[in-house]
PDB file of C-alpha atoms in Angstrom:
ATOM      1  CA  MET Z   1      68.828 115.542 110.751  1.00 62.00           C
ATOM      2  CA  SER Z   2      71.606 112.975 110.382  1.00 82.00           C
ATOM      3  CA  LYS Z   3      74.132 112.721 107.631  1.00 91.00           C
ATOM      4  CA  ILE Z   4      73.213 110.924 104.412  1.00 93.00           C
ATOM      5  CA  ARG Z   5      75.599 108.335 102.995  1.00 96.00           C
ATOM      6  CA  PHE Z   6      75.458 106.615  99.599  1.00 97.00           C
ATOM      7  CA  GLU Z   7      77.436 103.383  99.237  1.00 98.00           C
ATOM      8  CA  GLN Z   8      77.867 102.137  95.670  1.00 98.00           C
ATOM      9  CA  VAL Z   9      74.277 103.037  94.760  1.00 98.00           C
ATOM     10  CA  SER Z  10      73.080 102.123  91.264  1.00 97.00           C
ATOM     11  CA  LEU Z  11      69.734 102.292  89.490  1.00 96.00           C
ATOM     12  CA  GLN Z  12      68.818 101.457  85.916  1.00 94.00           C
ATOM     13  CA  PHE Z  13      65.304 102.043  84.677  1.00 90.00           C
ATOM     14  CA  GLN Z  14      63.617  99.205  82.812  1.00 89.00           C
ATOM     15  CA  GLY Z  15      63.965  99.502  79.046  1.00 85.00           C
ATOM     16  CA  THR Z  16      67.081 101.711  79.158  1.00 87.00           C
ATOM     17  CA  THR Z  17      70.600 100.816  78.088  1.00 90.00           C
ATOM     18  CA  HIS Z  18      72.527 102.896  80.633  1.00 89.00           C
ATOM     19  CA  PRO Z  19      72.141 103.256  84.392  1.00 93.00           C
ATOM     20  CA  ALA Z  20      70.588 106.470  85.684  1.00 92.00           C
ATOM     21  CA  ILE Z  21      72.886 106.212  88.736  1.00 94.00           C
ATOM     22  CA  ASN Z  22      76.082 104.157  88.485  1.00 96.00           C
ATOM     23  CA  HIS Z  23      77.925 103.172  91.688  1.00 97.00           C
ATOM     24  CA  CYS Z  24      77.443 106.520  93.445  1.00 96.00           C
ATOM     25  CA  SER Z  25      79.280 106.846  96.755  1.00 96.00           C
ATOM     26  CA  CYS Z  26      79.316 110.035  98.816  1.00 94.00           C
ATOM     27  CA  GLU Z  27      78.546 111.418 102.257  1.00 95.00           C
ATOM     28  CA  ILE Z  28      76.625 114.587 103.084  1.00 92.00           C
ATOM     29  CA  ASP Z  29      76.957 115.915 106.633  1.00 91.00           C
ATOM     30  CA  SER Z  30      73.839 117.117 108.433  1.00 84.00           C
ATOM     31  CA  ALA Z  31      74.836 120.804 108.487  1.00 80.00           C
ATOM     32  CA  GLU Z  32      76.105 120.799 104.921  1.00 82.00           C
ATOM     33  CA  LEU Z  33      74.378 122.680 102.103  1.00 78.00           C
ATOM     34  CA  VAL Z  34      74.647 120.682  98.892  1.00 81.00           C
ATOM     35  CA  VAL Z  35      73.863 121.654  95.323  1.00 79.00           C
ATOM     36  CA  ILE Z  36      73.705 118.892  92.723  1.00 83.00           C
ATOM     37  CA  LEU Z  37      74.616 120.172  89.275  1.00 77.00           C
ATOM     38  CA  GLY Z  38      74.746 118.485  85.896  1.00 78.00           C
ATOM     39  CA  PRO Z  39      73.216 118.340  82.453  1.00 78.00           C
ATOM     40  CA  SER Z  40      69.637 117.303  81.848  1.00 68.00           C
ATOM     41  CA  GLY Z  41      69.132 113.577  82.301  1.00 77.00           C
ATOM     42  CA  CYS Z  42      72.309 112.896  84.298  1.00 85.00           C
ATOM     43  CA  GLY Z  43      70.456 111.559  87.381  1.00 87.00           C
ATOM     44  CA  LYS Z  44      70.189 114.553  89.749  1.00 86.00           C
ATOM     45  CA  THR Z  45      66.470 114.157  90.434  1.00 82.00           C
ATOM     46  CA  THR Z  46      66.745 110.364  90.456  1.00 89.00           C
ATOM     47  CA  LEU Z  47      69.363 110.553  93.210  1.00 91.00           C
ATOM     48  CA  LEU Z  48      67.102 112.777  95.331  1.00 87.00           C
ATOM     49  CA  LYS Z  49      64.106 110.522  94.756  1.00 88.00           C
ATOM     50  CA  MET Z  50      66.178 107.586  95.990  1.00 94.00           C
ATOM     51  CA  VAL Z  51      66.924 109.381  99.276  1.00 91.00           C
ATOM     52  CA  ASN Z  52      63.228 109.619 100.163  1.00 89.00           C
ATOM     53  CA  ARG Z  53      62.439 106.194  98.651  1.00 92.00           C
ATOM     54  CA  LEU Z  54      60.399 107.274  95.660  1.00 89.00           C
ATOM     55  CA  TYR Z  55      62.881 105.058  93.768  1.00 92.00           C
ATOM     56  CA  GLU Z  56      64.687 102.073  95.277  1.00 94.00           C
ATOM     57  CA  PRO Z  57      68.268 101.383  94.153  1.00 96.00           C
ATOM     58  CA  ASP Z  58      69.032  98.196  92.226  1.00 97.00           C
ATOM     59  CA  SER Z  59      72.218  97.839  94.252  1.00 97.00           C
ATOM     60  CA  GLY Z  60      74.097  99.619  96.999  1.00 98.00           C
ATOM     61  CA  LYS Z  61      72.790 101.195 100.171  1.00 98.00           C
ATOM     62  CA  ILE Z  62      71.695 104.615 101.380  1.00 97.00           C
ATOM     63  CA  TYR Z  63      72.029 105.509 105.062  1.00 96.00           C
ATOM     64  CA  LEU Z  64      70.450 108.218 107.171  1.00 92.00           C
ATOM     65  CA  GLY Z  65      72.852 108.413 110.097  1.00 91.00           C
ATOM     66  CA  ASN Z  66      73.706 104.787 110.841  1.00 94.00           C
ATOM     67  CA  THR Z  67      70.345 103.435 109.670  1.00 94.00           C
ATOM     68  CA  GLU Z  68      69.877 102.010 106.189  1.00 96.00           C
ATOM     69  CA  ILE Z  69      66.865 103.877 104.768  1.00 95.00           C
ATOM     70  CA  ARG Z  70      65.025 100.666 103.853  1.00 95.00           C
ATOM     71  CA  GLN Z  71      64.657 100.146 107.618  1.00 95.00           C
ATOM     72  CA  ILE Z  72      62.664 103.414 107.906  1.00 93.00           C
ATOM     73  CA  SER Z  73      59.079 103.611 106.682  1.00 91.00           C
ATOM     74  CA  ALA Z  74      58.825 105.728 103.535  1.00 90.00           C
ATOM     75  CA  THR Z  75      56.223 107.978 105.175  1.00 87.00           C
ATOM     76  CA  GLN Z  76      58.362 108.605 108.261  1.00 86.00           C
ATOM     77  CA  LEU Z  77      61.434 109.221 106.102  1.00 85.00           C
ATOM     78  CA  ARG Z  78      59.650 111.760 103.889  1.00 82.00           C
ATOM     79  CA  ARG Z  79      58.355 113.659 106.919  1.00 77.00           C
ATOM     80  CA  GLN Z  80      61.929 114.036 108.198  1.00 77.00           C
ATOM     81  CA  MET Z  81      63.382 115.760 105.172  1.00 75.00           C
ATOM     82  CA  GLY Z  82      62.638 118.368 102.583  1.00 69.00           C
ATOM     83  CA  TYR Z  83      64.213 119.305  99.312  1.00 67.00           C
ATOM     84  CA  VAL Z  84      63.465 121.913  96.714  1.00 64.00           C
ATOM     85  CA  ILE Z  85      62.833 120.870  93.138  1.00 62.00           C
ATOM     86  CA  GLN Z  86      63.305 123.086  90.107  1.00 61.00           C
ATOM     87  CA  LYS Z  87      59.603 123.890  89.892  1.00 64.00           C
ATOM     88  CA  SER Z  88      58.254 124.959  93.245  1.00 63.00           C
ATOM     89  CA  GLY Z  89      55.606 122.221  93.520  1.00 82.00           C
ATOM     90  CA  LEU Z  90      53.338 124.442  95.605  1.00 91.00           C
ATOM     91  CA  PHE Z  91      49.720 123.414  96.052  1.00 92.00           C
ATOM     92  CA  PRO Z  92      47.797 125.960  93.945  1.00 92.00           C
ATOM     93  CA  HIS Z  93      44.635 125.788  96.090  1.00 95.00           C
ATOM     94  CA  MET Z  94      46.547 126.583  99.300  1.00 95.00           C
ATOM     95  CA  SER Z  95      47.842 129.928 100.548  1.00 97.00           C
ATOM     96  CA  VAL Z  96      51.552 130.507 101.119  1.00 98.00           C
ATOM     97  CA  ALA Z  97      51.055 129.874 104.857  1.00 98.00           C
ATOM     98  CA  GLU Z  98      49.104 126.660 104.213  1.00 98.00           C
ATOM     99  CA  ASN Z  99      51.812 125.417 101.827  1.00 96.00           C
ATOM    100  CA  ILE Z 100      54.533 126.007 104.422  1.00 97.00           C
ATOM    101  CA  ALA Z 101      52.432 124.387 107.181  1.00 97.00           C
ATOM    102  CA  VAL Z 102      51.902 121.036 105.420  1.00 94.00           C
ATOM    103  CA  VAL Z 103      54.633 119.040 107.189  1.00 90.00           C
ATOM    104  CA  PRO Z 104      54.330 120.741 110.604  1.00 95.00           C
ATOM    105  CA  LYS Z 105      50.600 119.848 110.575  1.00 94.00           C
ATOM    106  CA  LEU Z 106      51.436 116.230 109.708  1.00 90.00           C
ATOM    107  CA  LEU Z 107      53.893 116.226 112.615  1.00 90.00           C
ATOM    108  CA  GLY Z 108      51.155 117.400 114.980  1.00 94.00           C
ATOM    109  CA  TRP Z 109      52.625 120.793 115.890  1.00 96.00           C
ATOM    110  CA  SER Z 110      50.437 123.245 117.788  1.00 97.00           C
ATOM    111  CA  ARG Z 111      48.777 126.042 115.836  1.00 97.00           C
ATOM    112  CA  GLY Z 112      50.888 128.671 117.609  1.00 97.00           C
ATOM    113  CA  LYS Z 113      54.134 126.856 116.851  1.00 98.00           C
ATOM    114  CA  ILE Z 114      53.130 126.489 113.190  1.00 98.00           C
ATOM    115  CA  GLN Z 115      52.233 130.185 112.829  1.00 98.00           C
ATOM    116  CA  SER Z 116      55.489 131.221 114.477  1.00 98.00           C
ATOM    117  CA  ARG Z 117      57.506 128.933 112.183  1.00 97.00           C
ATOM    118  CA  ILE Z 118      55.705 130.254 109.081  1.00 98.00           C
ATOM    119  CA  ASP Z 119      56.577 133.846 110.005  1.00 98.00           C
ATOM    120  CA  GLU Z 120      60.173 132.910 110.824  1.00 97.00           C
ATOM    121  CA  LEU Z 121      60.645 131.120 107.492  1.00 97.00           C
ATOM    122  CA  LEU Z 122      58.992 133.842 105.403  1.00 98.00           C
ATOM    123  CA  GLU Z 123      61.354 136.363 106.974  1.00 97.00           C
ATOM    124  CA  LEU Z 124      64.286 134.026 106.307  1.00 96.00           C
ATOM    125  CA  VAL Z 125      63.459 133.910 102.572  1.00 95.00           C
ATOM    126  CA  LYS Z 126      62.879 137.683 102.499  1.00 95.00           C
ATOM    127  CA  LEU Z 127      59.083 137.643 102.073  1.00 96.00           C
ATOM    128  CA  SER Z 128      57.079 139.808 104.484  1.00 97.00           C
ATOM    129  CA  PRO Z 129      54.738 137.531 106.482  1.00 98.00           C
ATOM    130  CA  THR Z 130      51.960 140.135 106.598  1.00 97.00           C
ATOM    131  CA  GLU Z 131      52.189 140.709 102.850  1.00 96.00           C
ATOM    132  CA  TYR Z 132      52.653 137.124 101.619  1.00 96.00           C
ATOM    133  CA  ARG Z 133      51.144 134.614 104.071  1.00 97.00           C
ATOM    134  CA  HIS Z 134      47.602 134.888 102.593  1.00 97.00           C
ATOM    135  CA  ARG Z 135      48.621 134.964  98.917  1.00 96.00           C
ATOM    136  CA  TYR Z 136      48.239 132.014  96.584  1.00 94.00           C
ATOM    137  CA  PRO Z 137      50.975 130.646  94.288  1.00 91.00           C
ATOM    138  CA  SER Z 138      49.309 132.191  91.212  1.00 88.00           C
ATOM    139  CA  GLN Z 139      49.795 135.605  92.846  1.00 92.00           C
ATOM    140  CA  LEU Z 140      53.573 135.128  93.166  1.00 86.00           C
ATOM    141  CA  SER Z 141      56.442 135.492  90.722  1.00 82.00           C
ATOM    142  CA  GLY Z 142      58.478 132.393  89.862  1.00 80.00           C
ATOM    143  CA  GLY Z 143      61.250 133.501  92.213  1.00 82.00           C
ATOM    144  CA  GLN Z 144      58.800 134.099  95.052  1.00 89.00           C
ATOM    145  CA  GLN Z 145      57.295 130.649  94.494  1.00 90.00           C
ATOM    146  CA  GLN Z 146      60.788 129.158  94.677  1.00 88.00           C
ATOM    147  CA  ARG Z 147      61.419 130.935  97.994  1.00 92.00           C
ATOM    148  CA  VAL Z 148      58.136 129.616  99.413  1.00 94.00           C
ATOM    149  CA  GLY Z 149      59.243 126.144  98.272  1.00 91.00           C
ATOM    150  CA  ILE Z 150      62.489 126.607 100.210  1.00 91.00           C
ATOM    151  CA  ALA Z 151      60.542 127.738 103.286  1.00 94.00           C
ATOM    152  CA  ARG Z 152      58.317 124.662 103.031  1.00 93.00           C
ATOM    153  CA  ALA Z 153      61.353 122.375 102.737  1.00 88.00           C
ATOM    154  CA  LEU Z 154      62.793 123.882 105.930  1.00 90.00           C
ATOM    155  CA  ALA Z 155      59.494 123.921 107.849  1.00 92.00           C
ATOM    156  CA  GLY Z 156      59.646 120.554 109.584  1.00 82.00           C
TER     157      GLY Z 156
END
């Protein structure tokens, strides 16, 4: 994954008096782990949604590497990155393994590669693959659901 760069990015939602994002400029290197902190309503989620083009900025530009993200199809862009939201966002009708496999399946990975990656990621987030791969989100604690969400974000 390439670095992400924001250049004077702003967004104001229709019917509001203040911008949700106001001239944000920053650069996040590809190997960097970033945590966005702030009070409720300060624009954390909005900023993330702009990176994968769920929201388009009113002004400014966002780059993935040297490519402005508007030059990348939204579908392709979303398949290249993952992020973890506050609520896990797991599909309730899918097992832990199926949740983690969503993006690798979309990318056309082989079944063996997908299974290997699922096991690797479950071990990474300290969930035993044999114990958790066949469980459903309703059978997990909130913290376990969050860890599966992290595994899914890292899967592709």
